[in-house]
Amino acid sequence: MTLEIRNLGKRYGDKTVVDGVSLTVREGQAFGLLGGNGAGKTTTIRSVLGLLEYEQGEVLWNGKNFAANRPSIGYLPEERGLYPKETVSEQLLYLARLEGMKKAAAQQALKGWLERLDIAEHEHKRVEQLSKGNQQKVQIISALLHDPELVILDEPFSGLDPVNSDMLSSVVKEELARGKAMIFSSHQMMQVEQFCEDICILKKGIVQIDGRLDDIKRSYGRSSLILRSEADLAPVLQAGGYEGTKRGAGEWALKIDSEEEAFGLMRRLAQEGVPLLKFEIKEPTLHEIFIEKVGEAV
Amino acid sequence: MNKMWTVLAYSFKERIRSKSFKVMTLIVIAAILLLTQLPKWLGGGGEAQTQGTVAVIDESNLNLTAEGLSGNVSPLYTWQVLPAEELDAQTALLKDDKLEGVVRVNAGDGAPQVTLVVDKSEDASFAQPLMSYVGQAYTASEVGKLNLDAGEARQITAPPVLDLQELNAGGKSFAETFMPVYLLLFLLYFMIYLFAGNVATSISVEKGSRIKEILITKVSPGQLLTGKLLGVGLAGILQFALIFGVGAALIRFAGGGEGIRLGAFSVDFSILGGGTLAVTALVFVLGYFFYAALFGAAGSLVSRSEELNQAIMPVSILLMASFFAGMMSMNDPNGTLAVAGSYIPFLTPLVLIARVGAGELAPMEIMVPLLILAASTVLVAWLSSRIYRAGVLLYGQKPSLGMMLRALGSGKRGPAVSASAGGKTTSGM
């Protein structure tokens, strides 16, 4: 089960909102679709779902036209939507029936999910009576209840406290282990790093960077080097042309362009007899990459 | 198709469980019960109602009697023939509103002189028959003085014979049909407004709560709209059947409210007849779908359900125009407005009911407007589904007629949603 987007383009009048986006989401894998506000994430998702018509490119499911071979989809939109006046069970069963589930099967699945997310006691309450976090859980159930093949989660963690965030994290991991293909869009980079092997960062509808997260980090170049010493490193670093920042307690952090550069520096420090207590090359965080790729023009 | 049924069942269930459905059904049935049965409970059995007492001071020698007056002038009044001394006392009673009128008949010079004292001239509706009765009595008394034999006397005093021939026997009179048809029109207007309006509300709630974005990943907009129209429509038909079923049963087994009057008009539902009710049922179904499609299109343009009233205003005005055209058509079922209006789709529902209820129409005069309405309903539903499609992701714009037209234009290319059941593809593939 593979979702492929090839060279997708979408315009509103003269304004191009998505331009040449390509990505591939594989079975059992979460794809991180990242970007600032207005980058074109939601437009890309809506185009995949067929909610919007696009002018350019194609969307494929298992190599065939997506619209003609539509998989069952679990969609958690950025703008949450439930019937405020209907009870939790009524609307979830209705949504499951619309996916072709039999009533008994839907009821059984619903029971399991309500217990799994710890909101079984709210089954017969109206949605408007629930807290925001519990409404969010109902929304998540609505996306997963019918055991969809393709799951699209847009900001799934918003409104959840740390306990419930952990609960959802384990749910997402379970779903991935069960072989779902997943598109995961979020501004919380920690969560993206936790789930996603592949990512793509959009800005103004154009892909800034994409590929495997590990490769992106490695090839990103600019890493951080952390040094700790009882001696004062400032003169040595200045002599070498580095602008080290003192992090306190005998620690310095500096930017390096490659691992070789770091090793060169270490050799020099050893030749000069500077004792090192710590030498650590840190990969750039996704947060840093995101800020640099998206933030520069902001 | 299955999904459309799921939507239909859900909309139907949601509708009949709603408070407004239950309350309205009960209120209308209670109103029919009251209108048809109240006179029986109050009157205890059809005794003629009297409109008041008229005192007659007879100072002539015509020998006027209460029976004679009741039989010849009007049975609706209680007549009291009193001696001359009573005049002042009776006039005082009239002033106190205890009497309808005081009549004083003097012998006069030759012909008798009648003085009629009433509170207002509209209370003297019996003046004409009273005068002709007094005239007859005078003639009879004068003829008696001529010593003619019985045959001759009868010949002189014989009244002319009136043979009234109705060319349109059994036809409907305005006074008889006004109230039943008016109430029918009002009920129909109210039910179409309620159910078609409910489609708009339901669509705007789905849009305002943003659940529509999830729904249309599961069902195509066409199926969603069709299921909703049919589901709510079915609930409307159920309510229609309940109201008219109970109404018809009451009229059949307990009488149709003969004798009850609202103002100057009688409310006898039995004069409506089966034909009128059959047309009413058809008009309700077609009128509902026509207006529900329009209301639905308006509802799909709002961003939040609070904006709904503004969005459906143009459609509400159309429906209201239809109601007023219907009221005016009742007065003149074959007038220009009534005839032309019955062929204009958005006026057809209520104008046609008024014409059928108040006039006599040839079958073609009923069939053709209904066919035009049916064809227009299909067209409107098609346009409405275009607007509905385009409106799915339209947020933050003021709903207006212009926007509806723009949505109609963009709907041609509209979001190519097919859900899993559909076969439509997105262009560019």
XYZ file of C-alpha atoms in Angstrom:
727
model
C 0.000 0.000 0.000
C 1.709 3.100 -1.236
C 0.518 6.634 -1.732
C 2.388 8.603 -4.342
C 2.009 12.255 -5.137
C 3.734 13.320 -8.331
C 4.424 16.904 -9.232
C 1.219 18.216 -7.651
C 0.268 21.805 -8.471
C -2.683 23.863 -7.303
C -3.600 27.452 -8.110
C -6.271 29.802 -6.792
C -6.691 32.237 -9.632
C -3.221 33.644 -10.284
C -1.850 32.505 -6.947
C 0.055 29.237 -6.899
C -0.383 27.600 -3.505
C 1.204 24.210 -4.227
C 3.924 23.914 -6.849
C 5.433 20.646 -7.994
C 5.106 18.670 -4.757
C 6.121 15.007 -4.980
C 6.186 12.532 -2.132
C 5.765 8.842 -1.390
C 4.115 7.322 1.680
C 4.735 3.606 2.254
C 2.909 0.956 4.224
C 3.732 0.991 7.922
C 5.392 4.343 7.609
C 4.573 7.852 8.739
C 5.422 10.670 6.385
C 6.019 14.037 8.031
C 4.495 16.868 6.018
C 5.934 20.026 7.512
C 5.803 23.709 6.832
C 4.855 27.029 8.347
C 1.358 28.441 8.310
C 0.117 28.821 4.754
C 2.884 26.616 3.335
C 0.396 24.450 1.411
C 0.169 21.402 3.696
C -3.606 21.421 4.052
C -4.068 22.185 0.360
C -1.875 19.189 -0.482
C -3.902 16.955 1.836
C -7.223 18.218 0.479
C -6.033 17.639 -3.065
C -5.126 14.045 -2.219
C -8.553 13.532 -0.650
C -10.306 14.983 -3.677
C -11.768 17.867 -1.692
C -9.961 20.224 -4.034
C -9.350 19.969 -7.704
C -5.753 20.478 -8.749
C -4.375 21.678 -12.057
C -1.164 19.731 -12.257
C 0.330 16.370 -11.352
C -1.211 13.125 -10.212
C -2.023 11.167 -7.092
C -1.594 7.379 -7.133
C -2.568 4.595 -4.760
C -0.569 1.407 -5.320
C 0.495 2.839 -8.659
C -3.065 3.462 -9.890
C -5.235 6.566 -10.022
C -6.161 7.460 -6.447
C -9.709 8.634 -7.161
C -10.545 5.490 -9.092
C -8.878 3.166 -6.556
C -9.687 5.032 -3.421
C -8.528 3.265 -0.262
C -10.456 3.652 2.954
C -9.191 6.831 4.566
C -8.963 7.988 8.138
C -8.837 11.764 8.108
C -8.231 14.004 11.081
C -8.557 17.512 9.650
C -6.794 20.520 11.040
C -10.162 22.163 11.673
C -11.877 19.656 13.910
C -15.434 18.740 13.046
C -18.079 16.817 14.955
C -21.824 17.219 15.441
C -21.924 19.251 18.643
C -25.489 18.232 19.575
C -25.183 14.518 18.876
C -23.899 11.913 21.286
C -20.431 10.446 20.934
C -21.621 6.962 20.027
C -24.315 8.094 17.593
C -22.050 10.146 15.398
C -19.125 7.749 15.513
C -21.413 4.882 14.480
C -22.866 7.034 11.701
C -19.388 7.873 10.382
C -18.388 4.186 10.584
C -21.561 3.122 8.753
C -20.697 5.608 6.013
C -17.459 3.672 5.588
C -19.519 0.570 4.959
C -19.105 -1.049 8.381
C -21.878 -3.290 9.644
C -23.664 -2.001 12.720
C -22.507 -4.782 15.051
C -18.894 -4.559 13.893
C -18.951 -0.786 14.275
C -20.373 -1.034 17.786
C -17.732 -3.535 18.806
C -14.903 -1.473 17.348
C -16.283 1.653 18.989
C -16.343 -0.020 22.405
C -12.710 -1.035 22.020
C -11.606 2.446 20.995
C -13.512 4.248 23.741
C -11.813 2.002 26.291
C -8.425 2.296 24.619
C -8.589 6.107 24.839
C -10.144 6.058 28.288
C -13.407 7.861 27.440
C -15.842 4.953 27.741
C -17.908 6.846 30.330
C -18.655 9.607 27.791
C -20.189 7.284 25.213
C -23.707 8.687 25.542
C -22.834 12.307 26.194
C -23.249 15.012 23.602
C -19.939 16.112 22.125
C -20.468 19.720 23.252
C -20.508 18.469 26.855
C -16.959 17.105 26.615
C -13.684 18.864 27.373
C -11.505 19.914 24.458
C -9.087 17.052 25.043
C -11.894 14.495 25.107
C -13.429 15.972 21.960
C -10.032 15.543 20.375
C -10.042 11.876 21.369
C -13.490 11.427 19.805
C -12.144 13.060 16.668
C -9.184 10.674 16.626
C -11.545 7.699 17.009
C -13.582 9.008 14.074
C -10.438 8.802 11.950
C -9.387 5.306 13.046
C -12.621 3.473 13.906
C -13.142 1.944 10.482
C -9.571 0.581 10.334
C -8.541 2.687 7.319
C -5.627 1.843 5.010
C -4.463 5.430 4.678
C -4.399 7.670 7.744
C -4.009 11.430 7.465
C -3.447 13.218 10.769
C -3.275 17.002 10.731
C -1.998 18.296 14.106
C -3.265 15.279 16.048
C -1.679 16.323 19.337
C -3.239 19.763 19.678
C -5.312 20.121 22.822
C -3.941 17.006 24.533
C -2.186 17.090 27.902
C 1.151 15.227 28.307
C -0.538 12.052 29.602
C -2.948 11.934 26.669
C -0.160 12.864 24.251
C 1.732 9.768 25.359
C -1.431 7.712 24.971
C -1.893 8.982 21.416
C 1.801 8.387 20.647
C 1.412 4.734 21.497
C -1.810 4.545 19.439
C -0.001 6.033 16.432
C 2.874 3.562 16.834
C 0.422 0.650 17.042
C -1.328 1.782 13.882
C 1.995 2.039 12.071
C 2.965 -1.432 13.295
C -0.328 -2.682 11.812
C 0.860 -1.504 8.423
C -1.015 1.733 7.891
C 0.311 4.317 5.511
C 0.239 7.629 7.355
C 0.634 11.303 6.555
C 1.518 13.215 9.654
C 1.389 16.971 9.691
C 2.460 18.859 12.763
C 4.284 21.875 14.068
C 5.610 19.884 16.997
C 8.951 18.661 15.685
C 9.545 16.380 18.662
C 6.574 14.261 17.628
C 7.552 14.273 13.980
C 11.039 13.037 14.881
C 9.443 10.357 17.030
C 7.288 8.840 14.245
C 8.445 9.886 10.835
C 11.219 8.295 8.827
C 10.527 10.441 5.760
C 9.705 14.120 5.819
C 9.254 17.024 3.524
C 9.305 20.706 4.429
C 7.136 23.015 2.367
C 7.387 26.732 2.051
C 5.011 28.778 -0.088
C 3.914 25.592 -1.790
C 7.423 24.542 -2.807
C 9.382 21.618 -1.335
C 12.410 23.005 0.504
C 13.884 19.747 1.613
C 12.719 16.136 1.552
C 13.865 12.574 2.038
C 14.764 10.276 4.934
C 15.049 12.206 8.158
C 18.429 10.562 9.026
C 19.883 11.441 5.626
C 18.573 14.977 5.861
C 20.187 15.470 9.229
C 23.477 13.931 8.150
C 23.719 15.815 4.884
C 22.468 18.992 6.473
C 26.110 19.791 7.214
C 25.966 22.176 10.039
C 26.208 20.213 13.249
C 26.962 21.290 16.772
C 30.156 20.324 18.582
C 30.024 20.270 22.377
C 33.356 20.437 24.249
C 34.009 20.340 27.984
C 37.292 21.057 29.621
C 38.667 22.271 32.927
C 40.990 24.582 31.014
C 39.803 27.765 29.353
C 39.182 26.903 25.702
C 38.419 30.433 24.570
C 41.945 31.382 23.427
C 42.421 28.125 21.521
C 39.065 28.430 19.802
C 39.646 32.052 18.895
C 43.039 31.167 17.498
C 41.340 28.558 15.304
C 38.760 31.071 14.068
C 35.798 29.568 15.963
C 33.182 31.533 17.774
C 32.519 29.228 20.649
C 29.678 29.946 22.972
C 30.261 29.176 26.593
C 27.402 27.039 27.841
C 28.483 27.255 31.474
C 30.152 24.695 33.731
C 33.200 24.423 31.458
C 31.184 23.625 28.311
C 31.525 25.249 24.927
C 29.273 24.786 21.894
C 30.329 25.625 18.349
C 29.038 25.116 14.820
C 31.000 22.882 12.505
C 30.462 22.031 8.866
C 31.642 18.416 8.919
C 32.788 15.593 11.145
C 36.319 15.864 9.674
C 36.497 19.411 10.821
C 35.574 18.306 14.348
C 38.238 15.611 14.385
C 40.833 18.111 13.110
C 39.987 20.402 15.961
C 40.266 17.585 18.474
C 43.758 16.689 17.188
C 44.844 20.286 17.503
C 43.561 20.533 21.053
C 45.435 17.307 21.936
C 48.692 18.623 20.351
C 48.396 21.773 22.435
C 47.887 19.675 25.536
C 44.409 20.929 26.364
C 42.704 18.238 28.443
C 39.201 17.336 27.099
C 36.521 15.882 29.400
C 33.797 15.745 26.739
C 33.730 15.708 22.961
C 30.268 15.338 21.358
C 29.098 15.923 17.792
C 25.353 16.649 17.897
C 23.154 16.157 14.839
C 21.065 19.184 14.034
C 17.530 18.855 15.424
C 14.593 18.956 13.062
C 13.591 22.084 14.909
C 16.816 23.783 13.842
C 16.485 22.605 10.245
C 12.886 23.769 10.140
C 13.721 27.197 11.531
C 16.514 27.631 9.032
C 14.571 26.370 6.000
C 11.291 28.048 6.768
C 12.293 30.914 8.958
C 14.843 32.724 6.862
C 12.355 34.757 4.927
C 9.948 35.253 7.791
C -26.048 3.997 -3.112
C -25.762 2.293 0.272
C -24.139 5.387 1.680
C -27.002 7.526 0.438
C -29.381 5.249 2.405
C -27.219 5.583 5.506
C -27.412 9.371 5.194
C -31.159 9.153 4.539
C -31.779 6.961 7.587
C -29.664 9.188 9.801
C -31.366 12.404 8.641
C -34.813 10.840 9.021
C -34.086 9.592 12.522
C -32.513 12.876 13.564
C -35.577 14.749 12.303
C -38.338 12.696 13.889
C -36.526 12.617 17.215
C -36.306 16.395 17.269
C -38.509 18.353 19.647
C -39.915 20.598 16.933
C -41.234 17.579 15.007
C -43.073 16.132 18.004
C -44.378 19.450 19.255
C -45.673 20.599 15.888
C -47.397 17.297 15.140
C -49.185 17.393 18.491
C -50.135 21.072 18.244
C -51.592 20.793 14.748
C -53.556 17.651 15.593
C -54.861 19.335 18.743
C -55.864 22.385 16.678
C -57.763 20.231 14.175
C -59.452 18.422 17.035
C -60.500 21.718 18.603
C -61.726 23.289 15.364
C -63.807 20.311 14.348
C -65.084 19.099 17.676
C -65.356 22.186 19.846
C -68.876 23.226 18.711
C -70.208 19.807 19.643
C -68.660 19.891 23.070
C -69.932 23.412 23.654
C -73.310 23.343 21.926
C -74.298 19.837 23.045
C -76.100 19.193 19.748
C -76.661 21.709 17.041
C -79.348 23.959 18.598
C -79.751 27.042 16.458
C -77.982 29.942 17.974
C -79.992 33.105 18.563
C -78.534 36.451 17.684
C -80.535 38.305 20.337
C -83.996 39.518 21.253
C -86.052 42.103 19.380
C -88.966 43.777 21.149
C -91.951 44.574 18.953
C -94.408 47.211 20.259
C -97.519 46.566 18.234
C -99.793 49.657 18.241
C -101.452 48.643 14.979
C -104.229 46.166 14.567
C -102.201 43.791 12.433
C -102.069 41.172 15.205
C -98.326 40.535 14.898
C -97.201 37.407 16.779
C -93.827 36.117 17.905
C -94.307 32.912 15.855
C -95.256 34.881 12.774
C -92.191 37.105 13.084
C -89.879 34.201 13.744
C -91.272 32.248 10.811
C -91.414 35.094 8.309
C -88.726 37.591 9.280
C -85.842 35.658 10.816
C -85.584 32.568 13.014
C -82.231 33.796 14.307
C -83.860 36.315 16.692
C -86.139 35.884 19.670
C -89.199 38.039 19.022
C -91.248 39.552 21.850
C -94.519 41.252 20.996
C -95.371 43.741 23.741
C -98.050 46.364 24.487
C -97.438 50.130 24.030
C -96.746 50.795 27.747
C -93.556 48.752 27.491
C -91.902 51.187 25.035
C -89.810 53.151 27.531
C -88.777 50.083 29.479
C -87.707 48.268 26.279
C -85.809 51.293 24.990
C -83.926 51.358 28.282
C -83.087 47.642 27.849
C -81.778 48.376 24.348
C -79.527 51.072 25.740
C -78.198 48.535 28.261
C -77.366 46.174 25.392
C -79.941 43.648 26.579
C -81.875 43.881 23.313
C -80.897 43.867 19.653
C -83.630 46.260 18.617
C -87.020 47.824 19.410
C -89.623 47.842 16.655
C -92.694 50.058 16.959
C -95.521 49.506 14.528
C -98.173 52.291 14.333
C -101.406 52.131 12.384
C -100.561 55.478 10.737
C -102.626 57.179 8.008
C -103.370 54.313 5.648
C -100.230 52.191 5.527
C -98.647 51.227 8.871
C -95.625 53.142 10.088
C -92.647 51.134 11.361
C -90.048 52.704 13.653
C -86.922 50.626 14.152
C -84.508 51.557 16.941
C -81.160 49.737 16.995
C -77.735 50.380 18.400
C -76.107 50.554 14.981
C -77.503 50.180 11.499
C -75.635 46.866 10.941
C -77.824 45.385 13.714
C -80.881 46.019 11.527
C -80.204 43.232 9.051
C -83.772 42.033 9.555
C -85.303 45.381 8.458
C -85.991 44.266 4.875
C -87.861 41.026 5.692
C -89.619 42.804 8.572
C -90.968 45.464 6.226
C -92.198 42.943 3.700
C -93.823 40.914 6.470
C -95.584 43.980 7.921
C -96.595 44.935 4.361
C -98.091 41.487 3.786
C -99.927 41.618 7.095
C -101.325 45.054 6.201
C -102.416 43.847 2.757
C -104.057 40.805 4.316
C -105.882 42.978 6.845
C -107.053 45.458 4.177
C -108.171 42.637 1.890
C -110.141 41.196 4.835
C -112.125 44.451 5.016
C -113.283 44.081 1.370
C -115.547 41.148 2.158
C -114.144 39.018 -0.688
C -114.549 35.296 -0.718
C -111.642 33.153 0.331
C -110.551 32.393 -3.251
C -110.439 36.003 -4.313
C -108.629 37.005 -1.124
C -105.983 34.341 -1.686
C -105.507 35.450 -5.264
C -104.858 39.023 -4.262
C -102.533 38.222 -1.422
C -100.657 35.354 -3.107
C -96.911 36.034 -3.104
C -94.940 35.703 -6.343
C -93.282 32.312 -6.752
C -89.499 32.245 -6.954
C -87.881 29.384 -8.799
C -84.135 29.696 -8.130
C -82.113 27.727 -10.667
C -78.407 27.286 -9.968
C -76.406 26.869 -13.124
C -73.344 25.834 -11.099
C -75.158 23.683 -8.578
C -72.869 22.223 -5.925
C -70.219 24.860 -6.686
C -68.173 26.306 -3.917
C -68.990 29.542 -2.252
C -66.292 31.861 -1.036
C -67.744 32.054 2.447
C -67.747 28.271 2.755
C -64.257 27.622 1.383
C -62.394 30.583 2.828
C -61.511 29.254 6.253
C -60.735 25.612 5.414
C -58.591 26.618 2.421
C -56.927 29.394 4.361
C -56.026 27.015 7.169
C -54.809 24.431 4.658
C -52.641 27.031 2.916
C -51.204 28.163 6.186
C -50.444 24.625 7.323
C -48.800 23.796 4.006
C -46.739 26.983 4.032
C -45.662 26.278 7.567
C -44.729 22.663 6.894
C -42.744 23.441 3.742
C -40.968 26.246 5.567
C -40.234 24.037 8.556
C -38.936 21.000 6.694
C -37.145 22.737 3.841
C -35.708 25.148 6.395
C -34.553 22.175 8.422
C -32.473 20.976 5.481
C -30.754 24.373 5.431
C -30.137 24.242 9.180
C -28.759 20.744 9.054
C -26.405 21.616 6.184
C -25.216 24.795 7.874
C -24.550 22.917 11.119
C -22.440 20.379 9.238
C -20.570 23.162 7.550
C -20.220 25.331 10.647
C -18.987 22.424 12.762
C -16.636 21.467 9.907
C -17.781 17.873 10.001
C -18.679 18.254 6.341
C -14.981 18.065 5.479
C -14.884 14.597 7.042
C -18.234 13.531 5.621
C -17.266 14.235 2.037
C -14.178 12.058 2.316
C -16.670 9.267 2.929
C -19.713 10.207 0.799
C -19.926 12.261 -2.362
C -21.641 15.647 -1.945
C -24.383 14.485 -4.321
C -25.190 11.454 -2.181
C -24.973 13.503 0.984
C -27.402 16.135 -0.291
C -29.793 13.597 -1.811
C -29.832 11.485 1.349
C -30.501 14.523 3.466
C -33.291 15.859 1.227
C -34.975 12.456 1.127
C -34.513 11.730 4.835
C -35.915 15.041 6.005
C -38.585 14.844 3.283
C -39.661 11.411 4.475
C -40.036 12.772 8.005
C -42.157 15.582 6.517
C -44.338 13.094 4.652
C -44.763 11.123 7.860
C -45.895 14.253 9.686
C -48.174 15.202 6.789
C -49.724 11.723 6.880
C -50.186 11.879 10.659
C -51.827 15.302 10.572
C -54.074 14.625 7.597
C -54.780 11.033 8.647
C -55.987 12.099 12.071
C -57.828 15.052 10.519
C -59.583 12.884 7.934
C -60.507 10.260 10.522
C -61.982 12.933 12.793
C -64.017 14.448 9.986
C -65.222 11.064 8.833
C -66.199 9.654 12.190
C -66.974 12.730 14.211
C -68.084 15.312 11.676
C -66.257 18.085 9.952
C -66.973 21.032 12.164
C -70.267 22.087 10.563
C -71.576 25.104 12.335
C -68.329 26.448 13.701
C -67.532 29.896 12.510
C -64.401 32.001 12.656
C -65.527 35.563 12.115
C -68.078 35.468 9.341
C -66.709 32.295 7.807
C -67.622 28.710 8.423
C -64.923 26.131 9.041
C -66.237 22.958 7.516
C -63.283 20.875 6.439
C -65.513 18.263 4.877
C -66.082 20.524 1.888
C -62.410 20.159 0.918
C -62.934 16.617 -0.269
C -60.544 13.842 -1.248
C -59.445 15.457 -4.513
C -58.196 18.575 -2.780
C -56.332 16.504 -0.209
C -54.703 14.349 -2.889
C -53.470 17.461 -4.701
C -52.345 18.895 -1.370
C -50.260 15.793 -0.715
C -48.628 16.001 -4.157
C -48.021 19.714 -3.837
C -46.522 19.243 -0.404
C -44.051 16.644 -1.673
C -43.061 18.614 -4.784
C -43.095 21.965 -3.003
C -40.958 20.557 -0.228
C -38.302 19.217 -2.606
C -38.309 22.401 -4.677
C -37.832 24.646 -1.668
C -35.592 22.215 0.248
C -33.155 22.197 -2.685
C -33.127 26.015 -2.678
C -32.792 26.229 1.103
C -30.062 23.592 0.979
C -28.048 25.598 -1.547
C -28.377 28.696 0.629
C -27.381 26.738 3.728
C -24.241 25.394 2.106
C -22.874 28.905 1.590
C -22.658 29.926 5.230
C -19.477 29.618 7.285
C -21.264 29.385 10.620
C -24.831 28.463 11.381
C -25.368 31.953 12.840
C -25.244 33.329 9.300
C -28.032 31.065 8.156
C -30.909 33.520 8.495
C -29.250 35.995 6.203
C -28.394 33.322 3.653
C -31.879 31.835 3.404
C -33.655 35.204 3.332
C -34.099 35.324 -0.481
C -35.578 31.825 -0.471
C -37.845 32.613 2.485
C -39.129 35.654 0.614
C -39.961 33.490 -2.415
C -41.898 31.074 -0.215
C -43.685 33.929 1.513
C -44.582 35.421 -1.885
C -46.054 32.056 -2.776
C -48.155 32.138 0.397
C -49.510 35.630 -0.296
C -50.189 34.806 -3.926
C -52.101 31.774 -2.639
C -54.179 33.949 -0.286
C -55.024 36.361 -3.069
C -55.887 33.508 -5.413
C -58.506 32.259 -2.955
C -60.603 35.376 -3.549
C -60.467 34.934 -7.267
C -59.459 31.380 -8.213
C -59.736 32.142 -11.931
C -58.162 35.582 -11.918
C -54.996 36.458 -13.787
C -52.762 36.166 -10.745
C -54.149 32.787 -9.777
C -53.977 31.309 -13.263
C -50.547 32.701 -14.138
C -49.194 32.044 -10.655
C -50.093 28.383 -10.726
C -47.713 27.901 -13.669
C -44.759 29.723 -12.063
C -42.872 26.986 -10.196
C -42.016 28.861 -7.036
C -45.620 30.084 -6.697
C -47.247 26.833 -7.816
C -47.474 25.012 -4.483
C -49.659 27.428 -2.567
C -51.457 29.069 -5.506
C -52.522 25.701 -6.862
C -53.870 24.637 -3.464
C -55.863 27.858 -3.263
C -57.281 27.323 -6.745
C -58.129 23.685 -6.171
C -59.641 24.416 -2.782
C -61.630 27.493 -3.715
C -62.429 26.923 -7.377
C -63.305 24.257 -9.890
C -60.351 23.193 -12.013
C -60.149 20.944 -15.015
C -57.724 18.010 -14.557
C -55.291 19.592 -17.039
C -55.209 22.789 -15.017
C -53.890 20.702 -12.121
C -51.654 18.306 -14.025
C -49.722 20.848 -16.101
C -48.615 23.074 -13.185
C -47.646 19.955 -11.228
C -45.548 18.681 -14.138
C -43.855 22.067 -14.522
C -43.161 22.083 -10.789
C -41.747 18.551 -10.936
C -39.441 19.435 -13.845
C -38.300 22.624 -12.104
C -37.646 20.658 -8.928
C -35.275 18.362 -10.801
C -33.513 21.389 -12.292
C -33.275 23.215 -8.973
C -31.968 20.081 -7.224
C -29.266 19.763 -9.879
C -28.229 23.409 -9.524
C -28.354 23.096 -5.774
C -25.995 20.111 -5.742
C -23.515 22.200 -7.770
C -23.684 25.018 -5.258
C -23.457 22.495 -2.421
C -20.296 20.989 -3.907
C -18.683 24.373 -4.373
C -19.745 25.463 -0.905
C -18.013 22.609 0.912
C -14.763 24.445 1.548
C -16.040 27.976 1.140
C -15.481 29.787 4.401
C -15.338 33.357 5.621
C -17.413 34.958 2.895
C -20.693 36.728 3.345
C -23.460 34.603 1.879
C -25.248 36.456 -0.901
C -27.077 35.884 -4.114
C -23.963 36.880 -6.051
C -21.922 34.338 -4.179
C -24.541 31.710 -4.989
C -24.146 32.504 -8.674
C -20.355 32.414 -8.439
C -20.569 29.085 -6.622
C -22.805 27.875 -9.414
C -20.126 28.831 -11.917
C -17.259 27.251 -10.027
C -19.444 24.241 -9.256
C -19.068 23.204 -12.860
C -15.460 22.453 -12.146
C -16.166 21.961 -8.429
C -14.229 19.659 -6.147
C -14.267 16.350 -7.929
C -15.189 14.332 -4.921
C -16.305 10.866 -5.660
C -15.848 9.025 -2.377
C -15.209 5.356 -2.834
C -18.495 4.743 -4.560
C -18.173 7.386 -7.215
C -16.489 7.085 -10.531
C -15.613 10.699 -11.098
C -12.000 11.527 -11.484
C -10.100 14.648 -10.781
C -9.083 16.494 -13.860
C -5.430 16.452 -14.680
C -5.182 12.731 -14.103
